[in-house]
Short mmCIF file of C-alpha atoms in Angstrom, two decimals:
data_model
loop_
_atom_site.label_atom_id
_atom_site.label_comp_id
_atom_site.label_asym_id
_atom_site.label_seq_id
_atom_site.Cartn_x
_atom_site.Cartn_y
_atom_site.Cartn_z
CA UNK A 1 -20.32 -43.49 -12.69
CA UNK A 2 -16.55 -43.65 -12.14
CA UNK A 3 -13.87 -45.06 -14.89
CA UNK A 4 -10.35 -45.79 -14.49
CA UNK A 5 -7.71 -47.42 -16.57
CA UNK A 6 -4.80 -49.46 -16.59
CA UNK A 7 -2.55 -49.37 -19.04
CA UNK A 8 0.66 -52.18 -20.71
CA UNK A 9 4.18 -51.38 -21.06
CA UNK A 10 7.22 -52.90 -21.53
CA UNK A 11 6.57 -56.23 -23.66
CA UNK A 12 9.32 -59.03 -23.50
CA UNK A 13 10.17 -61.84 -25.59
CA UNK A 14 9.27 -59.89 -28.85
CA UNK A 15 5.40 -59.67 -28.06
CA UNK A 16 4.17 -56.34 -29.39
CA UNK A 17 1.28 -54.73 -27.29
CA UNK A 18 -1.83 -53.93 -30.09
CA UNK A 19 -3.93 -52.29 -27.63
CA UNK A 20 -2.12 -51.02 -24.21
CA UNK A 21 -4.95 -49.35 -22.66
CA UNK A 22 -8.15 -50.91 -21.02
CA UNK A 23 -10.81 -48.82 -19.13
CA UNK A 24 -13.00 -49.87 -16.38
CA UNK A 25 -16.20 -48.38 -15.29
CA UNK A 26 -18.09 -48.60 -11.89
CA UNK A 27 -21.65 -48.18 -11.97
CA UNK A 28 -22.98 -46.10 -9.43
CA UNK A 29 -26.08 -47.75 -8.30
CA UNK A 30 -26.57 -45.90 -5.12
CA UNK A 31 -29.45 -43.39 -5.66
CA UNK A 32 -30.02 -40.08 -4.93
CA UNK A 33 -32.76 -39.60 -2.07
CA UNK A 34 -35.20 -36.71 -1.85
CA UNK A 35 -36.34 -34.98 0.98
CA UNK A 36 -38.10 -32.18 2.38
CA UNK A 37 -38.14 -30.01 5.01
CA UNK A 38 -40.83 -28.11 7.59
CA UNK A 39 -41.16 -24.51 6.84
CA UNK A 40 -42.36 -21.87 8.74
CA UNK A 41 -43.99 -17.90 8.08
CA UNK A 42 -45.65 -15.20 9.72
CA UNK A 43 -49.03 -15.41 8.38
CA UNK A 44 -49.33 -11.32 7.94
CA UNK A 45 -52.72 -8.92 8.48
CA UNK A 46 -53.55 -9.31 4.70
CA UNK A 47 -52.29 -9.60 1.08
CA UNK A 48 -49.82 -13.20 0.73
CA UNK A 49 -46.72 -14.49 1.62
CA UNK A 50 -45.04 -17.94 0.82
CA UNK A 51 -43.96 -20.85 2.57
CA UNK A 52 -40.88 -21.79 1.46
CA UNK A 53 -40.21 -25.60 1.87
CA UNK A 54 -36.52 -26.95 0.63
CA UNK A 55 -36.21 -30.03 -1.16
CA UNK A 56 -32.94 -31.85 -1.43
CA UNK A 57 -30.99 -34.36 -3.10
CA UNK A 58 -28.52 -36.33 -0.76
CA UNK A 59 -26.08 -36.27 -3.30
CA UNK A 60 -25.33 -34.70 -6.78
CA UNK A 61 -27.08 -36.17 -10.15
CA UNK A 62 -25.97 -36.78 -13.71
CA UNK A 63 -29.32 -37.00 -15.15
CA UNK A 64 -32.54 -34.87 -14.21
CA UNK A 65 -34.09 -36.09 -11.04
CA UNK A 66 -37.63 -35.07 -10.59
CA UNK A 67 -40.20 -35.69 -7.27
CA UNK A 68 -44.23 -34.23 -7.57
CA UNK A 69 -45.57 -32.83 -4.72
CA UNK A 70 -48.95 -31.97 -3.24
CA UNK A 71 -50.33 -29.94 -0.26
CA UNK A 72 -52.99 -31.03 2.18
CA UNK A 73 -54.93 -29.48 5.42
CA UNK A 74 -54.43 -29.80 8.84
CA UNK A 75 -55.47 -27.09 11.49
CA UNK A 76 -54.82 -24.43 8.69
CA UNK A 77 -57.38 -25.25 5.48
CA UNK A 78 -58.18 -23.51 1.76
CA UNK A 79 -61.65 -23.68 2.91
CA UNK A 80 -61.22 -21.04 5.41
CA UNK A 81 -58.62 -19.71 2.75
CA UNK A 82 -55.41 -19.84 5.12
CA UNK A 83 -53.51 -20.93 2.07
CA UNK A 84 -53.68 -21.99 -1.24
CA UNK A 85 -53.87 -25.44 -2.73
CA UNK A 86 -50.52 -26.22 -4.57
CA UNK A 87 -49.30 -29.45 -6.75
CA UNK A 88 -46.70 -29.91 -9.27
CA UNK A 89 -43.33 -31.24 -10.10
CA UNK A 90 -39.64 -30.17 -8.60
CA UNK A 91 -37.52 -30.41 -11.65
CA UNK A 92 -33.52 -31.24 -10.22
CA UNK A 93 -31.51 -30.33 -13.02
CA UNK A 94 -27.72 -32.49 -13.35
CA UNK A 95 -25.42 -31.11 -10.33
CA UNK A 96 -28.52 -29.58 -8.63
CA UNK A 97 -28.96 -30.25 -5.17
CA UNK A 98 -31.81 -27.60 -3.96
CA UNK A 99 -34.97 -26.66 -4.86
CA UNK A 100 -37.83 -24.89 -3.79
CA UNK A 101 -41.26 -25.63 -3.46
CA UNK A 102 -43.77 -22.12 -2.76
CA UNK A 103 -46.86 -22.07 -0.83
CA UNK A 104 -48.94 -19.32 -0.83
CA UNK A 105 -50.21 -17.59 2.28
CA UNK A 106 -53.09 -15.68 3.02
CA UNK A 107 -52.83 -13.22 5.51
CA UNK A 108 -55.56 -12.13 7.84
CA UNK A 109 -56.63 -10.44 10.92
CA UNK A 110 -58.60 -13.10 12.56
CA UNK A 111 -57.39 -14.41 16.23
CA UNK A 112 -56.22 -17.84 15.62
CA UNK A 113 -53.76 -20.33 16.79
CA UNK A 114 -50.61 -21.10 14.84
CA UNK A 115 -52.18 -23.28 11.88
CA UNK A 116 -50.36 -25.91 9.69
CA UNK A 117 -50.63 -27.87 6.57
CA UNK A 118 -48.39 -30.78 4.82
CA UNK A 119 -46.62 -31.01 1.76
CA UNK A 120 -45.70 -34.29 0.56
CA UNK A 121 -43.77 -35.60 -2.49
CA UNK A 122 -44.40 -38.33 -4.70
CA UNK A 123 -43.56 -40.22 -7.54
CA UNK A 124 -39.64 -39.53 -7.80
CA UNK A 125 -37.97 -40.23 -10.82
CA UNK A 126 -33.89 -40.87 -10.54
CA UNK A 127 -34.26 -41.00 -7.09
CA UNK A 128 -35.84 -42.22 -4.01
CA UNK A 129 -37.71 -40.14 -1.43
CA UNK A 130 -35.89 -40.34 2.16
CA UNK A 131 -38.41 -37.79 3.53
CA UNK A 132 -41.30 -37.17 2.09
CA UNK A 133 -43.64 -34.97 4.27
CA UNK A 134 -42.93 -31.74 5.48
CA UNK A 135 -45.16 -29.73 7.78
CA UNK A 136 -46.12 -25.46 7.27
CA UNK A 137 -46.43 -23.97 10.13
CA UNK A 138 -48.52 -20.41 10.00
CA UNK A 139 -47.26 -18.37 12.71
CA UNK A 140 -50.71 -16.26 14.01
CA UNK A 141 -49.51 -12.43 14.63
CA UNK A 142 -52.71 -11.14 15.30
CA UNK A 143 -53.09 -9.93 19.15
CA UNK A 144 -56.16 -9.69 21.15
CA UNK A 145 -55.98 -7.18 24.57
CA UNK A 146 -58.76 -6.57 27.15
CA UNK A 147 -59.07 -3.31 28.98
CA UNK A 148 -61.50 -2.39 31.80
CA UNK A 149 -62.40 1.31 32.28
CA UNK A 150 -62.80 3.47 35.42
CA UNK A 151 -65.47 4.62 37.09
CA UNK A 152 -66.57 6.33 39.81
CA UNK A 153 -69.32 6.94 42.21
CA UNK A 154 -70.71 8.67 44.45
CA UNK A 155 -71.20 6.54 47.96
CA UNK A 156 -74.42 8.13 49.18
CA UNK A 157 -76.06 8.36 52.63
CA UNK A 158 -78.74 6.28 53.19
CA UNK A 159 -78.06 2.99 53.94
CA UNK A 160 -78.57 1.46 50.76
CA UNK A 161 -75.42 -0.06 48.22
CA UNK A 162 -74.03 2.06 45.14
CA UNK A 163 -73.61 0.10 42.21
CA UNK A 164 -70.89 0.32 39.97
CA UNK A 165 -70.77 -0.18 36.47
CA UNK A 166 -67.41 -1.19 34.61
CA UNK A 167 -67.28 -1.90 30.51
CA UNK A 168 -64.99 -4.57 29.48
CA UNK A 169 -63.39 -4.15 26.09
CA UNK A 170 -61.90 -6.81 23.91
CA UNK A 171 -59.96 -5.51 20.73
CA UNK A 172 -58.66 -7.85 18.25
#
C-alpha cells in the first residue's frame, strides 16, 4: 500500500486550522503472481543430486506469500527410482522474491534417454500462480560403445571358403 498527504496552511479571515494534515492511502490490490521454472541436471553414475527449480514472485510482498507444490512422473518415474517423490510448501517471507524448491536425483549407470518429471504448485496464499508447472529434465551421461575385434585367417588351398569369425562387443 502507498500513503500520501496533503497538508493546510495559511488560514484567512480568522479561521484557525484544528487539524492541517490529512493522509491518503492507496490500496494495492494487484497481486503478486507465482511461478516456476524448468530445471535441468546431470543425472550422475550413482549417489544423488538435486533439481533445483526457482520459484518467483513477480513483485515484492508485505505479508508472507506461500504456494504448495507436488512432483509427478513422466518418462523419468520413482518406480524405477529416477527420483524421489517430493511435496510441500514454499514459504515467501515479506520482500522475498526467490525460492527454491529441491528434487532429489538418483544417479545410475543404466543407458537411458534424457528422462523428465513435473513439478507443479498449488494452493497459493497472497498470491496467484502465473505459472504453475515446471518440467525436470534428467540429462542421461551414461555412454554405450561397440567395438569389433580382428581376426585373421589362414586362406587355404583347396577350393573350399575360410570362415571368419568376428566378436562384437557392447560396453555400457
Amino acid at each position: 500500500d502507498d500513503a500520501f498527504f496533503v497538508n493546510l496552511s495559511n488560514p484567512t479571515n480568522g479561521v484557525s486550522i484544528t487539524d492541517g494534515q490529512g493522509e491518503g492511502t492507496i490500496i494495492n490490490d494487484d497481486a503478486a503472481e507465482v511461478r516456476i521454472a524448468d530445471a535441468t541436471v546431470i543425472e550422475g553414475d550413482g549417489g544423488t543430486t538435486s533439481l533445483v527449480f526457482n520459484v518467483t514472485l513477480s513483485t515484492t510482498s508485505s505479508s508472507q506469500v506461500t504456494v504448495n507444490y507436488t512432483t509427478s512422473d513422466g518418462t523419468a518415474t520413482t518406480a524405477d527410482s529416477d527420483y524421489d517423490v517430493a511435496s510441500g510448501t514454499v514459504t515467501f517471507a515479506p520482500g522475498t522474491t526467490m525460492e527454491t524448491v529441491l528434487v532429489t536425483v538418483n544417479g545410475d549407470t543404466k543407458l537411458e534417454g534424457d528422462e523428465t518429471m513435473m513439478v507443479s504448485l498449488n494452493t497459493p496464499v497472497g498470491a496467484t500462480i502465473d505459472d504453475g508447472t515446471a518440467t525436470g529434465t534428467i540429462t542421461n551421461d551414461d555412454a554405450v560403445s561397440i567395438s569389433i575385434d580382428d581376426v585373421t585367417a589362414v586362406e587355404g588351398s583347396g577350393g573350399g571358403t575360410t570362415g571368419f569369425v568376428f566378436t562384437v562387443s557392447l560396453a555400457g
